[in-house]
Amino acid sequence: MRGLPTLQIPEPSSVRRVATVTGSLAAKGSDCHGHYRPVPKHKTGVDGILTVVDRLTKFAMFLPCRYHAKALELAEVLYAGWIRTKGYPKEIVYDGDTQLMFDFWLALIKRWGSSLKPSSARHPQTDGQTERAYQTTQVLLCTLIRPDQKDWVERLPNVELAYNSSIHPAIGMSPFELEHGSPITSSLDTIIPRTAESDNQLLFLRQMQELLVKARDQMAKMQQRMSQQANRQRLPCPFRAGDLVWVSAPEFSLEQDISPKLLPKWMGPWPIVAPVWDAPEGPSFIIQAPAHLPVYPVFHCSKFALYTPTEHDDFPGRRSQDPPSMDGFQEVGDIISQRRYGNRTTEYLVHFA
């Protein structure tokens, strides 16, 4: 069928390295990547770790939060932990649900009047550095927490300090050194007196500038090597603004009691409005989705298949393959309690949003 995508689709789009942030450390607004995962519930009620990593300095924060937190609560956690000390980021790449990302950004704008640029990962490789930072956090926590795993919140500051004081391979130095201009001090440094020359402001500013240049050069080289390695077997992205494309059906949240196995594998076709980044070849694009779909309209090109127009007489009566309406959908705001008797299905008492 000419209008439908083929079954075998090669991996589209070469890997593009994320733009390196330029400018002085004092003047820049941080670009951060967000990522959160569940952990054992703490006595304070938190059961998740929000990992935030600065794109330039690789400085990371590990913020305890509720794993099923709403958008406003996540915004409060980000503000108290990150924005309070580093200011508003110019861009956030977030790996979670796109609807939650949209609500989260609205919460930031409504709460603090921010006018920032959101960006959803929608592609596992986009948010790889926060995934790697979280994996490192898990390894460090395993060596520090008690066997009952009840003190992981108290150990997060130790993990954060250890992570930020270690040499990061992408920048060739520790994130702490690039963030603050000097390596982290130990207790011995307070005993040894400092010279007047080491406290000279001009020397400090020069060292900061040298660190910034060194970090940018090292980051660009690392990104170039990773891009070349990843692009060896990849094809250029064939999609452009204005193209009609099919979108992979699993990208849409469907109404309850609707079996995804009985639905089409592709939805659409819908037109591509514009690329997300400055480059016209993507790889992420904004599509013109139907208004009744509560979905963030940004998709990676690997979720697309090119639509080939057919003669109307070939398939009379064919209609667009739109997802079903979400009128009966209700979002769960919080799980209050649960119960289970014997081998029966677990029942949940919930509060709807």
PDB file of C-alpha atoms in Angstrom, residues 192-336:
ATOM      1  CA  ILE A 192      48.048  25.720  55.070  1.00  0.00           C
ATOM      2  CA  PRO A 193      48.036  29.543  54.782  1.00  0.00           C
ATOM      3  CA  ARG A 194      47.313  31.045  51.385  1.00  0.00           C
ATOM      4  CA  THR A 195      49.538  33.566  49.657  1.00  0.00           C
ATOM      5  CA  ALA A 196      48.376  37.010  48.626  1.00  0.00           C
ATOM      6  CA  GLU A 197      48.980  36.164  44.974  1.00  0.00           C
ATOM      7  CA  SER A 198      46.474  33.284  45.039  1.00  0.00           C
ATOM      8  CA  ASP A 199      43.719  35.673  46.131  1.00  0.00           C
ATOM      9  CA  ASN A 200      44.364  38.209  43.402  1.00  0.00           C
ATOM     10  CA  GLN A 201      41.116  38.946  41.562  1.00  0.00           C
ATOM     11  CA  LEU A 202      42.784  39.396  38.197  1.00  0.00           C
ATOM     12  CA  LEU A 203      44.445  36.013  38.453  1.00  0.00           C
ATOM     13  CA  PHE A 204      41.144  34.431  39.426  1.00  0.00           C
ATOM     14  CA  LEU A 205      39.316  35.899  36.428  1.00  0.00           C
ATOM     15  CA  ARG A 206      42.079  34.791  34.088  1.00  0.00           C
ATOM     16  CA  GLN A 207      41.946  31.277  35.476  1.00  0.00           C
ATOM     17  CA  MET A 208      38.179  31.217  35.049  1.00  0.00           C
ATOM     18  CA  GLN A 209      38.466  32.243  31.410  1.00  0.00           C
ATOM     19  CA  GLU A 210      41.159  29.638  30.746  1.00  0.00           C
ATOM     20  CA  LEU A 211      39.013  26.948  32.350  1.00  0.00           C
ATOM     21  CA  LEU A 212      36.036  27.949  30.232  1.00  0.00           C
ATOM     22  CA  VAL A 213      38.028  27.836  26.986  1.00  0.00           C
ATOM     23  CA  LYS A 214      39.598  24.512  27.935  1.00  0.00           C
ATOM     24  CA  ALA A 215      36.239  23.001  28.825  1.00  0.00           C
ATOM     25  CA  ARG A 216      34.594  24.162  25.587  1.00  0.00           C
ATOM     26  CA  ASP A 217      37.446  22.801  23.470  1.00  0.00           C
ATOM     27  CA  GLN A 218      37.449  19.471  25.282  1.00  0.00           C
ATOM     28  CA  MET A 219      33.666  19.195  25.055  1.00  0.00           C
ATOM     29  CA  ALA A 220      33.653  19.972  21.325  1.00  0.00           C
ATOM     30  CA  LYS A 221      36.305  17.312  20.650  1.00  0.00           C
ATOM     31  CA  MET A 222      34.437  14.718  22.696  1.00  0.00           C
ATOM     32  CA  GLN A 223      31.125  15.484  20.998  1.00  0.00           C
ATOM     33  CA  GLN A 224      32.737  15.356  17.560  1.00  0.00           C
ATOM     34  CA  ARG A 225      34.227  11.917  18.237  1.00  0.00           C
ATOM     35  CA  MET A 226      30.939  10.567  19.578  1.00  0.00           C
ATOM     36  CA  SER A 227      29.005  11.991  16.614  1.00  0.00           C
ATOM     37  CA  GLN A 228      31.375  10.471  14.074  1.00  0.00           C
ATOM     38  CA  GLN A 229      31.173   7.081  15.763  1.00  0.00           C
ATOM     39  CA  ALA A 230      27.374   7.139  15.958  1.00  0.00           C
ATOM     40  CA  ASN A 231      26.902   8.399  12.381  1.00  0.00           C
ATOM     41  CA  ARG A 232      28.901   5.636  10.721  1.00  0.00           C
ATOM     42  CA  GLN A 233      25.776   3.603   9.946  1.00  0.00           C
ATOM     43  CA  ARG A 234      23.117   6.317   9.981  1.00  0.00           C
ATOM     44  CA  LEU A 235      21.307   7.972   7.093  1.00  0.00           C
ATOM     45  CA  PRO A 236      20.481  11.687   6.714  1.00  0.00           C
ATOM     46  CA  CYS A 237      17.049  12.670   7.972  1.00  0.00           C
ATOM     47  CA  PRO A 238      14.702  12.632   4.932  1.00  0.00           C
ATOM     48  CA  PHE A 239      12.001  14.836   6.473  1.00  0.00           C
ATOM     49  CA  ARG A 240      11.540  18.587   6.081  1.00  0.00           C
ATOM     50  CA  ALA A 241       8.970  21.178   7.097  1.00  0.00           C
ATOM     51  CA  GLY A 242       5.783  20.772   5.074  1.00  0.00           C
ATOM     52  CA  ASP A 243       6.066  16.998   4.575  1.00  0.00           C
ATOM     53  CA  LEU A 244       3.133  14.749   5.405  1.00  0.00           C
ATOM     54  CA  VAL A 245       4.260  12.013   7.783  1.00  0.00           C
ATOM     55  CA  TRP A 246       2.903   9.057   9.714  1.00  0.00           C
ATOM     56  CA  VAL A 247       3.632   9.068  13.460  1.00  0.00           C
ATOM     57  CA  SER A 248       4.272   5.876  15.424  1.00  0.00           C
ATOM     58  CA  ALA A 249       1.128   4.978  17.386  1.00  0.00           C
ATOM     59  CA  PRO A 250       2.922   4.038  20.676  1.00  0.00           C
ATOM     60  CA  GLU A 251       3.851   7.734  21.052  1.00  0.00           C
ATOM     61  CA  PHE A 252       0.263   8.547  22.035  1.00  0.00           C
ATOM     62  CA  SER A 253      -1.395   7.929  25.404  1.00  0.00           C
ATOM     63  CA  LEU A 254      -4.671   6.172  24.716  1.00  0.00           C
ATOM     64  CA  GLU A 255      -7.921   6.091  26.630  1.00  0.00           C
ATOM     65  CA  GLN A 256      -8.409   3.356  29.218  1.00  0.00           C
ATOM     66  CA  ASP A 257      -9.853   0.023  28.019  1.00  0.00           C
ATOM     67  CA  ILE A 258      -8.641   0.599  24.449  1.00  0.00           C
ATOM     68  CA  SER A 259      -6.362  -2.192  23.260  1.00  0.00           C
ATOM     69  CA  PRO A 260      -3.303  -0.862  21.400  1.00  0.00           C
ATOM     70  CA  LYS A 261      -2.995  -4.192  19.572  1.00  0.00           C
ATOM     71  CA  LEU A 262      -6.206  -3.501  17.650  1.00  0.00           C
ATOM     72  CA  LEU A 263      -5.214   0.027  16.638  1.00  0.00           C
ATOM     73  CA  PRO A 264      -3.192   1.011  13.561  1.00  0.00           C
ATOM     74  CA  LYS A 265       0.583   0.993  13.955  1.00  0.00           C
ATOM     75  CA  TRP A 266       0.804   4.524  12.554  1.00  0.00           C
ATOM     76  CA  MET A 267      -1.319   7.635  13.065  1.00  0.00           C
ATOM     77  CA  GLY A 268      -1.862  10.479  10.642  1.00  0.00           C
ATOM     78  CA  PRO A 269      -0.814  11.592   8.169  1.00  0.00           C
ATOM     79  CA  TRP A 270      -0.080  15.056   9.569  1.00  0.00           C
ATOM     80  CA  PRO A 271       2.115  17.876   8.243  1.00  0.00           C
ATOM     81  CA  ILE A 272       5.455  18.872   9.753  1.00  0.00           C
ATOM     82  CA  VAL A 273       5.244  22.499  10.877  1.00  0.00           C
ATOM     83  CA  ALA A 274       8.889  23.285  11.603  1.00  0.00           C
ATOM     84  CA  PRO A 275      12.107  21.802  13.027  1.00  0.00           C
ATOM     85  CA  VAL A 276      12.745  22.241  16.736  1.00  0.00           C
ATOM     86  CA  TRP A 277      16.377  23.222  16.319  1.00  0.00           C
ATOM     87  CA  ASP A 278      17.834  25.824  13.959  1.00  0.00           C
ATOM     88  CA  ALA A 279      18.916  23.234  11.384  1.00  0.00           C
ATOM     89  CA  PRO A 280      16.188  22.452   8.801  1.00  0.00           C
ATOM     90  CA  GLU A 281      17.105  18.741   8.846  1.00  0.00           C
ATOM     91  CA  GLY A 282      15.923  18.292  12.423  1.00  0.00           C
ATOM     92  CA  PRO A 283      16.197  15.702  13.838  1.00  0.00           C
ATOM     93  CA  SER A 284      13.198  16.718  16.008  1.00  0.00           C
ATOM     94  CA  PHE A 285      10.151  18.333  14.443  1.00  0.00           C
ATOM     95  CA  ILE A 286       6.869  19.962  15.451  1.00  0.00           C
ATOM     96  CA  ILE A 287       3.836  18.342  13.842  1.00  0.00           C
ATOM     97  CA  GLN A 288       0.330  19.700  13.387  1.00  0.00           C
ATOM     98  CA  ALA A 289      -1.552  17.164  15.479  1.00  0.00           C
ATOM     99  CA  PRO A 290      -5.355  17.256  15.891  1.00  0.00           C
ATOM    100  CA  ALA A 291      -6.580  19.584  18.610  1.00  0.00           C
ATOM    101  CA  HIS A 292      -8.322  16.815  20.584  1.00  0.00           C
ATOM    102  CA  LEU A 293      -5.025  15.032  21.298  1.00  0.00           C
ATOM    103  CA  PRO A 294      -3.411  16.195  24.590  1.00  0.00           C
ATOM    104  CA  VAL A 295       0.118  15.496  23.375  1.00  0.00           C
ATOM    105  CA  TYR A 296       3.268  17.593  23.183  1.00  0.00           C
ATOM    106  CA  PRO A 297       3.674  17.993  19.378  1.00  0.00           C
ATOM    107  CA  VAL A 298       7.462  17.441  19.227  1.00  0.00           C
ATOM    108  CA  PHE A 299       8.711  14.111  17.866  1.00  0.00           C
ATOM    109  CA  HIS A 300      12.074  12.707  16.848  1.00  0.00           C
ATOM    110  CA  CYS A 301      12.282  11.786  13.175  1.00  0.00           C
ATOM    111  CA  SER A 302      12.829   8.132  14.119  1.00  0.00           C
ATOM    112  CA  LYS A 303       9.109   8.117  15.037  1.00  0.00           C
ATOM    113  CA  PHE A 304       8.108   9.241  11.510  1.00  0.00           C
ATOM    114  CA  ALA A 305       7.434   7.484   8.233  1.00  0.00           C
ATOM    115  CA  LEU A 306       7.009   9.432   5.009  1.00  0.00           C
ATOM    116  CA  TYR A 307       3.474   9.554   3.616  1.00  0.00           C
ATOM    117  CA  THR A 308       3.165   8.725  -0.091  1.00  0.00           C
ATOM    118  CA  PRO A 309      -0.031  10.168  -1.636  1.00  0.00           C
ATOM    119  CA  THR A 310      -2.264   7.740  -3.516  1.00  0.00           C
ATOM    120  CA  GLU A 311      -4.941   8.197  -6.100  1.00  0.00           C
ATOM    121  CA  HIS A 312      -8.290   8.666  -4.386  1.00  0.00           C
ATOM    122  CA  ASP A 313      -9.928   6.138  -6.688  1.00  0.00           C
ATOM    123  CA  ASP A 314      -7.511   3.409  -5.596  1.00  0.00           C
ATOM    124  CA  PHE A 315      -8.857   3.297  -2.034  1.00  0.00           C
ATOM    125  CA  PRO A 316     -12.263   5.000  -1.883  1.00  0.00           C
ATOM    126  CA  GLY A 317     -13.535   5.807   1.575  1.00  0.00           C
ATOM    127  CA  ARG A 318     -10.128   5.734   3.290  1.00  0.00           C
ATOM    128  CA  ARG A 319      -9.948   8.211   6.144  1.00  0.00           C
ATOM    129  CA  SER A 320      -7.151   9.620   8.248  1.00  0.00           C
ATOM    130  CA  GLN A 321      -5.938   7.270  10.996  1.00  0.00           C
ATOM    131  CA  ASP A 322      -6.383   9.574  13.979  1.00  0.00           C
ATOM    132  CA  PRO A 323      -6.123   8.281  17.556  1.00  0.00           C
ATOM    133  CA  PRO A 324      -9.444   7.949  19.404  1.00  0.00           C
ATOM    134  CA  SER A 325     -10.842  10.887  21.336  1.00  0.00           C
ATOM    135  CA  MET A 326      -9.652  11.333  24.916  1.00  0.00           C
ATOM    136  CA  ASP A 327     -12.974  12.682  26.255  1.00  0.00           C
ATOM    137  CA  GLY A 328     -13.343   9.868  28.800  1.00  0.00           C
ATOM    138  CA  PHE A 329      -9.766  10.066  30.074  1.00  0.00           C
ATOM    139  CA  GLN A 330      -9.121  11.100  33.680  1.00  0.00           C
ATOM    140  CA  GLU A 331      -5.629  11.724  35.007  1.00  0.00           C
ATOM    141  CA  VAL A 332      -4.734  10.228  38.384  1.00  0.00           C
ATOM    142  CA  GLY A 333      -3.332  12.884  40.668  1.00  0.00           C
ATOM    143  CA  ASP A 334      -2.230  10.722  43.604  1.00  0.00           C
ATOM    144  CA  ILE A 335      -2.499   7.128  44.854  1.00  0.00           C
ATOM    145  CA  ILE A 336      -3.938   7.261  48.387  1.00  0.00           C
TER     146      ILE A 336
END
